[in-house]
XYZ file of C-alpha atoms in Angstrom:
543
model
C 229.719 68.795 15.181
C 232.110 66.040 14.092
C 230.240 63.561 16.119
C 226.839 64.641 14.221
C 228.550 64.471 10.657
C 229.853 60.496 11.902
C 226.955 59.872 12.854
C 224.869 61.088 9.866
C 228.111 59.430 7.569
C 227.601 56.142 9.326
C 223.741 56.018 9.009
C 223.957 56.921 5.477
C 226.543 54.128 4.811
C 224.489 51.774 6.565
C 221.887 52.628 4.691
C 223.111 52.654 1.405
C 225.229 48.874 2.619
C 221.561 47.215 3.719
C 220.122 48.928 0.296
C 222.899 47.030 -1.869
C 222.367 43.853 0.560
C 218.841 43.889 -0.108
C 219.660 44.128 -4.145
C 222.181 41.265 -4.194
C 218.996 39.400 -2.238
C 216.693 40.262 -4.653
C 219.047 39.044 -7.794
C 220.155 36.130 -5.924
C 216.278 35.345 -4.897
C 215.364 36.124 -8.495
C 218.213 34.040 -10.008
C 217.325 31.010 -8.098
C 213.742 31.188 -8.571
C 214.790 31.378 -12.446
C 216.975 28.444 -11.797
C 213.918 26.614 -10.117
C 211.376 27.624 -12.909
C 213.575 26.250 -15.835
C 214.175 22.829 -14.234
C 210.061 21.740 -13.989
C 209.631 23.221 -17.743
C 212.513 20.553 -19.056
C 210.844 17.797 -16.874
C 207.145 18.352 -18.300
C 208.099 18.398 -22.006
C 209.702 15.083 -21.229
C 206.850 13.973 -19.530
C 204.368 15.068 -22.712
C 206.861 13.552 -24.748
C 206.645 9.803 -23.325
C 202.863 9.977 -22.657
C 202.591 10.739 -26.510
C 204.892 8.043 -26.887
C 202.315 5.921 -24.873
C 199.144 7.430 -26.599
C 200.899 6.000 -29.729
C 201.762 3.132 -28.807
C 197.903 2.567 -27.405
C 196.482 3.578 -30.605
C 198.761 1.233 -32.748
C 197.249 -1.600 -30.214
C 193.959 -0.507 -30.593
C 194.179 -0.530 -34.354
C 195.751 -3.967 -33.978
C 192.646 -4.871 -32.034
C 190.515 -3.293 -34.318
C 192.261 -5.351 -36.815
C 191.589 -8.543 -34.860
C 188.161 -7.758 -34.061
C 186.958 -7.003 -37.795
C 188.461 -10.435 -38.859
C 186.759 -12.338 -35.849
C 183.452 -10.025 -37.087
C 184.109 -11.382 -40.519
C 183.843 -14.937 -39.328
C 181.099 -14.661 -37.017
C 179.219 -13.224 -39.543
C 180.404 -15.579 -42.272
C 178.931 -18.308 -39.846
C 175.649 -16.601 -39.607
C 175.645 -16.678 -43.104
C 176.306 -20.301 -43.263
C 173.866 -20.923 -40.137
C 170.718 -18.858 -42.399
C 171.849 -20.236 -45.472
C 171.272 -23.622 -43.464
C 168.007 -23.099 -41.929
C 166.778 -21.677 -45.156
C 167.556 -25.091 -47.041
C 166.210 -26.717 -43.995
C 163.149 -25.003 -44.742
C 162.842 -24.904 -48.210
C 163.212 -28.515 -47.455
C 160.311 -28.857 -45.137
C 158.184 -26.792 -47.967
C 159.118 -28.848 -50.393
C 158.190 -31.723 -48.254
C 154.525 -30.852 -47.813
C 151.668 -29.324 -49.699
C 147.874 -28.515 -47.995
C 145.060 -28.479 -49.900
C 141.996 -25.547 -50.286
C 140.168 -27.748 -47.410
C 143.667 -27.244 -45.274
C 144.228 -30.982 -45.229
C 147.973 -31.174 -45.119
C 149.679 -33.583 -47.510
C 153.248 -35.469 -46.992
C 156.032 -36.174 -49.496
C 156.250 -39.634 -50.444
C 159.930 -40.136 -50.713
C 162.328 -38.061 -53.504
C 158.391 -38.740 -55.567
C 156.311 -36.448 -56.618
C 153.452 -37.544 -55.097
C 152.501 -36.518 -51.783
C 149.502 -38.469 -49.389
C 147.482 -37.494 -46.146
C 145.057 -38.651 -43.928
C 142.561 -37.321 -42.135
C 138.343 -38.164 -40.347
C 136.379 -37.938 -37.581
C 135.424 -39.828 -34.721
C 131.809 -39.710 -33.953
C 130.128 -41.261 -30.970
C 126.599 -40.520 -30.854
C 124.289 -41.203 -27.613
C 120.632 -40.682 -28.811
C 117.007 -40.509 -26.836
C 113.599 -41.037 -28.415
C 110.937 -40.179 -26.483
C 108.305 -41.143 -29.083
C 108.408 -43.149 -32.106
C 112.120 -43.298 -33.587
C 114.016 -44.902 -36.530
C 112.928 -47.662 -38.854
C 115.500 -50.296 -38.241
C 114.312 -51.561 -41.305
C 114.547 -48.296 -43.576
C 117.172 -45.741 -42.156
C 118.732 -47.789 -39.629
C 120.645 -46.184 -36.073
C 118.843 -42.870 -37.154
C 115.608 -41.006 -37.431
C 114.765 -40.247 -41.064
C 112.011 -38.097 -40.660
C 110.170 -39.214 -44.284
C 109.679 -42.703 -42.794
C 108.623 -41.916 -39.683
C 106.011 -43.930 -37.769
C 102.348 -42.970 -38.086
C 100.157 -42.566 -35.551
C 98.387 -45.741 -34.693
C 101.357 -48.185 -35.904
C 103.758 -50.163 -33.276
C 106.863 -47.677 -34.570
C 105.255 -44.568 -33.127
C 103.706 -46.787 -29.893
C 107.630 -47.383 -29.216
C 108.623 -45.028 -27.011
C 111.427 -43.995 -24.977
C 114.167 -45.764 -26.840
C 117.802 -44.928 -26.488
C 120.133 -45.753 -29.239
C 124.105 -45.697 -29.317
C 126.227 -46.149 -32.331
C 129.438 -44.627 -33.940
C 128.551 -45.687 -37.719
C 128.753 -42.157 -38.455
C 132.886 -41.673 -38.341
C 135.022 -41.375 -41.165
C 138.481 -41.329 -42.964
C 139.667 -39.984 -45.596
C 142.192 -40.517 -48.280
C 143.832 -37.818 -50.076
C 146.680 -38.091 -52.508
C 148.208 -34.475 -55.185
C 151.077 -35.840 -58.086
C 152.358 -32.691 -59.245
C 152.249 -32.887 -63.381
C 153.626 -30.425 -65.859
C 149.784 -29.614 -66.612
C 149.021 -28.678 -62.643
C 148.328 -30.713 -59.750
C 146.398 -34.046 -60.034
C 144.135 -34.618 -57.029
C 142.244 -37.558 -55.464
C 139.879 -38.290 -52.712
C 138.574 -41.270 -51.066
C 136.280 -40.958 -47.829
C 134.813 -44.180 -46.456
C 132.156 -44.339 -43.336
C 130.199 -47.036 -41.746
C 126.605 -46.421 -42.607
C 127.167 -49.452 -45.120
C 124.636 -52.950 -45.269
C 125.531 -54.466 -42.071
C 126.785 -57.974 -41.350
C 123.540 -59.424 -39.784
C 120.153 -57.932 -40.439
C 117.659 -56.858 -38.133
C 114.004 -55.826 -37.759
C 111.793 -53.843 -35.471
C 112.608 -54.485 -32.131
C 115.410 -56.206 -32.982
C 119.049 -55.400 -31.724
C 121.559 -53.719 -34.914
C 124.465 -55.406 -35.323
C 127.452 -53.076 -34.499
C 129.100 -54.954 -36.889
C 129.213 -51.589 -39.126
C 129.959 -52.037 -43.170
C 132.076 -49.311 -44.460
C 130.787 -47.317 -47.383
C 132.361 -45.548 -49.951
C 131.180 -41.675 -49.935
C 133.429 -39.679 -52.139
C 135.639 -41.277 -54.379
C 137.196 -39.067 -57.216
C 140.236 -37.312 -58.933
C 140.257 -33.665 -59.772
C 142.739 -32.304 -62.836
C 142.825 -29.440 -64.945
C 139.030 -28.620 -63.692
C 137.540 -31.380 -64.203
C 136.052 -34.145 -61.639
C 135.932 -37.529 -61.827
C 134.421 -40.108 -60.325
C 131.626 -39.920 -57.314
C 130.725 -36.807 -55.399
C 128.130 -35.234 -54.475
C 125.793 -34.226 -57.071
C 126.537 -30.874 -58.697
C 122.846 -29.489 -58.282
C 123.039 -27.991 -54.942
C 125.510 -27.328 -52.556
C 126.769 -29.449 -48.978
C 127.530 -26.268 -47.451
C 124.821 -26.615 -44.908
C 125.859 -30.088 -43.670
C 127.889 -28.985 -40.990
C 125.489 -26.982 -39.279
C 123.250 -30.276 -38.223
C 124.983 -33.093 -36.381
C 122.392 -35.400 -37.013
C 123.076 -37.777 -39.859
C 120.615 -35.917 -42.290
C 121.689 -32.815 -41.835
C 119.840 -29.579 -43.277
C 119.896 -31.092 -46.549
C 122.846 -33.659 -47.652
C 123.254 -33.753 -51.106
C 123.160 -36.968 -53.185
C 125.811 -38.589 -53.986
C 126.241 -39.788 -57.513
C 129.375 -40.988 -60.173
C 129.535 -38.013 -62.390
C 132.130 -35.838 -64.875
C 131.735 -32.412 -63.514
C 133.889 -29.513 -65.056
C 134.660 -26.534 -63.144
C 135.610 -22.658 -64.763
C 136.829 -19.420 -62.623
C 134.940 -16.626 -64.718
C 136.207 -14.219 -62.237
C 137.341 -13.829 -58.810
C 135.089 -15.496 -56.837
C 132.648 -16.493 -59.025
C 133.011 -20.192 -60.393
C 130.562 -22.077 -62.730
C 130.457 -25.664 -63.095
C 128.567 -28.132 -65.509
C 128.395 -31.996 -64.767
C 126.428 -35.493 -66.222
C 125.732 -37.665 -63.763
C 123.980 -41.128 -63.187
C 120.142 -40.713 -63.414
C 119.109 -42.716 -60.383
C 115.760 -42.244 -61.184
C 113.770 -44.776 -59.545
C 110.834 -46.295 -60.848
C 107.984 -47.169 -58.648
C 105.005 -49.018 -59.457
C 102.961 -48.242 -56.845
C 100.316 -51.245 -57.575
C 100.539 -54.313 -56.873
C 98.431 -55.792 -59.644
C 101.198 -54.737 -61.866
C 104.489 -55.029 -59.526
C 106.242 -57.276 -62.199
C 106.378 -53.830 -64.424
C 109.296 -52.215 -62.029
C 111.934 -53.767 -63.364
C 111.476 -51.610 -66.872
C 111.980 -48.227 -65.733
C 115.374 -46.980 -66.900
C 117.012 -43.534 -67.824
C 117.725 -42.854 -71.549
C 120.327 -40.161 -70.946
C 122.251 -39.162 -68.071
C 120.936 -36.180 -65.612
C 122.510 -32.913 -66.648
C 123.481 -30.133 -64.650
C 124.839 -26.322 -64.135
C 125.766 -24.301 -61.942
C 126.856 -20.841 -60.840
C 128.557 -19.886 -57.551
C 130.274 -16.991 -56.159
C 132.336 -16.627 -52.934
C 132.805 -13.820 -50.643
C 134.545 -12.856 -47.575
C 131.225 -12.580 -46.009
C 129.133 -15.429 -47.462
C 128.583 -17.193 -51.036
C 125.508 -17.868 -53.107
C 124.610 -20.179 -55.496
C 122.050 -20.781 -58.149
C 121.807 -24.531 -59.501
C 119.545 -26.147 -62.655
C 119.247 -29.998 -63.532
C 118.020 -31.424 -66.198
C 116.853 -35.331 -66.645
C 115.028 -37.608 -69.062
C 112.910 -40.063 -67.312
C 111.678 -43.170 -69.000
C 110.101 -46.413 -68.746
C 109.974 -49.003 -71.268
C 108.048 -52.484 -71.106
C 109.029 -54.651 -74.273
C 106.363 -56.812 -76.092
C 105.531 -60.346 -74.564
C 106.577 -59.095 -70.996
C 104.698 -60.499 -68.370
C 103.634 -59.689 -64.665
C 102.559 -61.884 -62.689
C 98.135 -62.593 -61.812
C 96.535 -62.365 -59.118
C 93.480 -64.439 -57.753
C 91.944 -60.702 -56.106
C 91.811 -59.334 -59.383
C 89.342 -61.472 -61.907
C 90.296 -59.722 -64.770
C 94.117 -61.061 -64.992
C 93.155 -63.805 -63.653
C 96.956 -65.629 -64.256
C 99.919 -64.523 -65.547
C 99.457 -61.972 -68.468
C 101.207 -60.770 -71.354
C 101.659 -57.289 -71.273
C 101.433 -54.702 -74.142
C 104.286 -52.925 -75.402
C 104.667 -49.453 -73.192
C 107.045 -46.917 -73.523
C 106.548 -43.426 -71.965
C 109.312 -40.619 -71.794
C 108.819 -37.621 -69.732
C 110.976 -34.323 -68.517
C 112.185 -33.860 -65.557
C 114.017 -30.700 -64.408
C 114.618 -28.369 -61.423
C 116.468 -25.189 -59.997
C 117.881 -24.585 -56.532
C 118.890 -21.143 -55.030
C 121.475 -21.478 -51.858
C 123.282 -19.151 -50.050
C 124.746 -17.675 -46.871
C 126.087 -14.525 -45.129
C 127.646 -13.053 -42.697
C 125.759 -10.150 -40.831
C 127.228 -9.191 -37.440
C 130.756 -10.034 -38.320
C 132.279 -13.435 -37.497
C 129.479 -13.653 -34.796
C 126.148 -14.286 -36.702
C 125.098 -16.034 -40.033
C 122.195 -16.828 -41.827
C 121.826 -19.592 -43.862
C 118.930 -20.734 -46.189
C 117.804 -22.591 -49.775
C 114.611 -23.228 -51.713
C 114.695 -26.452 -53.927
C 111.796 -26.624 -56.430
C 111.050 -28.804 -59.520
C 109.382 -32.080 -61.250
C 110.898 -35.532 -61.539
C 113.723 -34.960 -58.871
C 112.197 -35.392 -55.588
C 114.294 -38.339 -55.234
C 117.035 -35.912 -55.161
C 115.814 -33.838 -52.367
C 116.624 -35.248 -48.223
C 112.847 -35.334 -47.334
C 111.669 -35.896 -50.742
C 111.800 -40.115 -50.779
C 112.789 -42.414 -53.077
C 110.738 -41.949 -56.354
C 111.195 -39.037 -58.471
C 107.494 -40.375 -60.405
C 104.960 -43.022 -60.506
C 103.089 -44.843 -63.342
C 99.753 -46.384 -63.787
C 97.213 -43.718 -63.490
C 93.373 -43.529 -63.152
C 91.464 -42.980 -66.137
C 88.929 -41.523 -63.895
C 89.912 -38.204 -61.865
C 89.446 -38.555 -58.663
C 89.408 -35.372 -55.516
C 93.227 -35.437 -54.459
C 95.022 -38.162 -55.287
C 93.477 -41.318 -56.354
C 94.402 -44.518 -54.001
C 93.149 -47.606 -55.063
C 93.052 -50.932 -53.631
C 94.811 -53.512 -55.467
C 92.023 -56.914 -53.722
C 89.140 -54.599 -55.367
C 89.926 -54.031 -58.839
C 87.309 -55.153 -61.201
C 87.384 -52.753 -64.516
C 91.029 -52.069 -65.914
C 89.634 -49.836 -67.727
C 90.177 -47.511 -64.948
C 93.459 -47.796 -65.280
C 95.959 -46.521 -67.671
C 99.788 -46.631 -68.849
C 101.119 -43.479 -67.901
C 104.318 -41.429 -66.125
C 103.012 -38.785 -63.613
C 105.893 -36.613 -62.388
C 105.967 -36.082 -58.574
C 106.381 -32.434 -57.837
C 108.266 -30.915 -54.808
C 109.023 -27.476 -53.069
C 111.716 -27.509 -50.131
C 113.104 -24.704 -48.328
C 115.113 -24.022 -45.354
C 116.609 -21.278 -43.056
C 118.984 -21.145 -40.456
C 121.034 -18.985 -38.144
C 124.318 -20.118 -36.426
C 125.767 -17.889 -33.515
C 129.145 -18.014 -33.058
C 130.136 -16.490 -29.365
C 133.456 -17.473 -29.472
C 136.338 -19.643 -30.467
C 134.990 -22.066 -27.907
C 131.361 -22.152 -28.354
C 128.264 -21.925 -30.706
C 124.740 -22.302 -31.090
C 122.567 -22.904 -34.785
C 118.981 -23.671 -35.143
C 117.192 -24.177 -38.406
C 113.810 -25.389 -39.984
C 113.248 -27.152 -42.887
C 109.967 -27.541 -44.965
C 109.276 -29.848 -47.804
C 105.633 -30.462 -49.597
C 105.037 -33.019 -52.516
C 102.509 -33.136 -54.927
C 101.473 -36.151 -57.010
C 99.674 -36.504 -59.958
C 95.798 -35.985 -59.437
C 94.578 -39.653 -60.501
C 97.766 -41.421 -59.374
C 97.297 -44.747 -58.131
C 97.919 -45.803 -55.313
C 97.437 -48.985 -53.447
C 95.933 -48.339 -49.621
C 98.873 -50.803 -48.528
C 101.225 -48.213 -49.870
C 99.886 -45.118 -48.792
C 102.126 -44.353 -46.201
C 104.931 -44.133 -48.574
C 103.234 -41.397 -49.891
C 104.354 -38.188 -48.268
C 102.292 -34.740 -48.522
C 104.428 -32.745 -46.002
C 107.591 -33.707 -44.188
C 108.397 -30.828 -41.278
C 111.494 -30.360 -39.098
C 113.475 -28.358 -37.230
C 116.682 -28.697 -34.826
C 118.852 -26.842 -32.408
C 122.116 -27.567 -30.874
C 124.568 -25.977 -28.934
C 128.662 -27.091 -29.705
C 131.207 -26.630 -27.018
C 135.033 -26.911 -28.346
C 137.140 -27.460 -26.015
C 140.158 -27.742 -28.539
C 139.954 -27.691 -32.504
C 140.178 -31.235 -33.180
C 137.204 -31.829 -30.211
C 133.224 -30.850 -30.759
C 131.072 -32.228 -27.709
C 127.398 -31.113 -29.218
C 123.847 -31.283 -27.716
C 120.856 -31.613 -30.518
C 117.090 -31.465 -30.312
C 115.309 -32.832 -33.508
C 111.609 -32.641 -33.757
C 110.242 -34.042 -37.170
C 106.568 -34.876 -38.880
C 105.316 -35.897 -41.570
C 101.839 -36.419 -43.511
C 101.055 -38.728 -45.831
C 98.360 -38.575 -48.838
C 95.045 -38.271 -48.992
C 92.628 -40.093 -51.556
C 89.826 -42.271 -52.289
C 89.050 -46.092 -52.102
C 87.485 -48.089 -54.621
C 85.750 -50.914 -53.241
C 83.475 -53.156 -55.596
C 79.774 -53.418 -55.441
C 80.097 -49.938 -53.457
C 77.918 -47.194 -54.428
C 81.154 -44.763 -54.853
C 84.642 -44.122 -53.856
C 85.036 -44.033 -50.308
C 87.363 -41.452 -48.635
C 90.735 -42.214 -47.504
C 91.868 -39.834 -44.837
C 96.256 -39.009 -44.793
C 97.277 -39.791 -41.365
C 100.030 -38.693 -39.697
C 103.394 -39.182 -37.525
C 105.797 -37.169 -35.416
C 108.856 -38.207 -33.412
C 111.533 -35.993 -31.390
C 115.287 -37.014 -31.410
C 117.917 -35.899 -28.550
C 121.696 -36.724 -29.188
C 124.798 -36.393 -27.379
C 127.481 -36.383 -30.124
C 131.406 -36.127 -29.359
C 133.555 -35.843 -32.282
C 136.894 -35.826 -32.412
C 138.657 -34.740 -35.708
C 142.224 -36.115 -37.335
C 144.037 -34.748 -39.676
C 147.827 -36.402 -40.629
């Protein structure tokens, strides 16, 4: 029994011993883990405390960057500033250096003035082919003027297959703006070389290439009003361009004029002008050739016009007005003639004075119609006493000395045949003309186009003009023509062009008087025809 009790004692000693070691473990683990866990908690606050100290000490960098960077901004940008500033003035500079005109010729500065000057003209070589007839070397030169072309029969239109080169047709221009406090003055001069030349020539002769310049445009334009010479205010040069030939459609007359020029609104423009009469007086008879150096012009040729421009096209409707007169004084004399027995020698002429009214309208106009791609292009010219005015219409507006007698169409009489005066009388007889034209130009690109046109002009004299046979051929009824050509561009300034011209014309027809003949006899018009091929390169300045 007492060996069971110590036994049981012992256990529960042991028991209760390893319970309180176990409890001191526990306390001691628990105590040193505390101990442990305290030590990292100090260390991390003191870590946190120096990385804020770094974070702070980052941010007062970065604000001293900041700081750096906003001044350095500051002066970059203050340099850009400077650097605009500079290449504005640079430009305003330039701009103030140069002006360009409506026609986009560009003009220079001349000095600190204010004037400013340009430059500017063409080029133009042309290579032409006649395979019948050609130009009168004697009347229009290095080119085919279709009103004097050769008639059938004659040695001009027997000359065939001629080939012609010349570059009379270049130009340069002048052009000078002085700004005023009243607006811009303006001035033009263009010169080309279609002037008298050097050394004269005849059929079948060789042209000088010594070329005469010749003053086209000369003028000044200010406050709306033109000075000087121009081309005539009565119809439009629009349509010049189209043709490369040195007629053109239909160039317009030069003449000295004062021309004044009035926006009513936008677009539409009307313009009123006096210019120099040029109208020619023509005898047209021999007998009485000493009379042509009477003719003259009372008052200057008057003119208005109204013209209105449109993105797609313009129009234009044109009236002149002119006072044609011719005035031989008492105790003139012409000179006789041994073919007519009636003068017999030199003869005193009778006071003559005749005054008669010319005048004339002129529609012209062109559009647009497919876009930048098509255009048409056309005019009608009609009135009395201003052929002269018209390309095809000659030189002489009217003639004097009619027939007494009416004859069928117009009278022609020979000058070696007349026997009764009486026939004749003093008189102005207006010569009447009707010209039209249209045209299309296709434009396929930037590069290339194509324009063709026809132009039609008739003339009608007075019924009982007179006419001497040997003039007859002066004497257009009809003149006819029409062109293509086809213009490659290689590069703005260039134009290499291929044109076809085929032109006729038909003269008068009338009646002879031949003495001791039973009657008039018939004189039948005759007529010519000639084709002209160029090759035209033109190359265009502008300074």
């Amino acid at each position: 029994m007492c060996t069971v009790a110590f036994g049981v004692s012992a256990q529960v000693a042991f028991a209760q011993e390893s319970k309180t070691v176990k409890t001191e473990n526990k306390v001691a683990t628990a105590t040193a883990v505390k101990a442990k866990a305290s030590k990292p908690a100090l260390s991390e606050t003191e870590s946190l405390r120096k990385e804020l100290d770094l974070v702070k000490k980052q941010i007062a960098q970065l604000k001293k960057t900041d700081t750096q960077l906003k001044a350095t901004d500051q002066v970059n940008q203050a340099g850009v500033i400077v650097t605009a500033a500079e290449v504005l003035k640079t430009e305003a500079e330039v701009a103030a250096s140069k002006r360009t005109l409506k026609s986009g010729q560009s003009l220079v500065r001349l000095g600190d003035s204010n004037v400013f000057f340009g430059m500017g003209g063409r080029v133009k070589l042309d290579v032409a082919h006649y395979p019948k007839s050609g130009p009168n070397p004697k009347t229009s030169g290095n080119y085919l003027d279709p009103k004097t072309i050769g008639l059938d029969g004659s040695d001009l239109a027997n000359n065939k297959n001629n080939t012609d080169m010349t570059a009379q047709n270049s130009r340069v221009n002048f052009y000078s703006l002085a700004e005023t406090a009243h607006g811009d003055l303006e001035s033009r001069v263009t010169f080309d070389f279609l002037g008298a030349q050097n050394s004269g020539h005849s059929f079948n002769s060789t042209p000088s290439t010594n070329y005469g310049l010749r003053a086209r445009s000369i003028y000044v334009d200010y406050c709306g009003f033109r000075l000087g010479q121009d081309d005539t205010n009565f119809f439009t040069g629009d349509f010049a361009g189209y043709s490369f030939d040195n007629y053109g459609v239909n160039v317009p007359l030069r003449r000295p004029q004062v021309r004044y020029t009035h926006e009513l609104t936008k677009g539409l423009n009307a313009s009123v002008s006096i210019e120099k009469p040029n109208s020619d007086y023509v005898t047209r008879h021999l007998a009485f050739s000493g009379n042509n150096t009477f003719g003259k012009s009372t008052t200057p040729d008057a003119t208005l016009r109204l013209r209105y421009d449109h993105d797609l096209g313009f129009v234009s409707l044109s009236g002149i007005y002119r006072r044609i007169s011719v005035d031989v004084p008492t105790g003139s004399t012409v000179p006789g003639s041994a073919a007519v027995p009636v003068l017999g020698g030199a003869t005193t002429r009778e006071k003559f004075t005749s005054h008669k009214n010319g005048f004339g309208g002129a529609l012209m106009g062109s559009v647009k119609v497919y876009g930048d791609m098509v255009r048409l292009f056309g005019y009608v010219i009609a009135g009395q006493g201003i052929s002269n005015l018209v390309m095809d219409g000659g030189t002489s507006a009217y003639l004097q000395y009619t027939l007494t007698t009416d004859v069928v169409g117009a009278g022609v009489e020979d000058a070696a045949s007349i026997s009764n005066l009486a026939r004749w009388k003093n008189d102005l007889g207006l010569v009447k003309v009707l010209s039209g034209s249209v045209g299309v130009e296709f434009k396929f690109n930037e590069n290339w186009k194509f324009v063709t046109s026809g132009i039609m002009t008739t003339l009608k004299y007075p019924s009982n003009a007179a006419v001497s046979k040997s003039l007859t051929d002066q004497l257009n009824k009809n003149v006819n023509r029409v062109f293509a050509n086809v213009v490659y561009s290689p590069s703005k300034q260039l134009d290499l062009v291929l044109e076809v011209m085929h032109a006729q014309r038909k003269t008068l027809k009338g009646k002879i008087h031949v003495d001791g003949a039973a009657g008039d006899i018939a004189y039948s018009g005759t007529k010519g025809k000639a084709t002209q091929i160029t090759a035209s390169a033109v190359y265009k300045f502008n300074y």
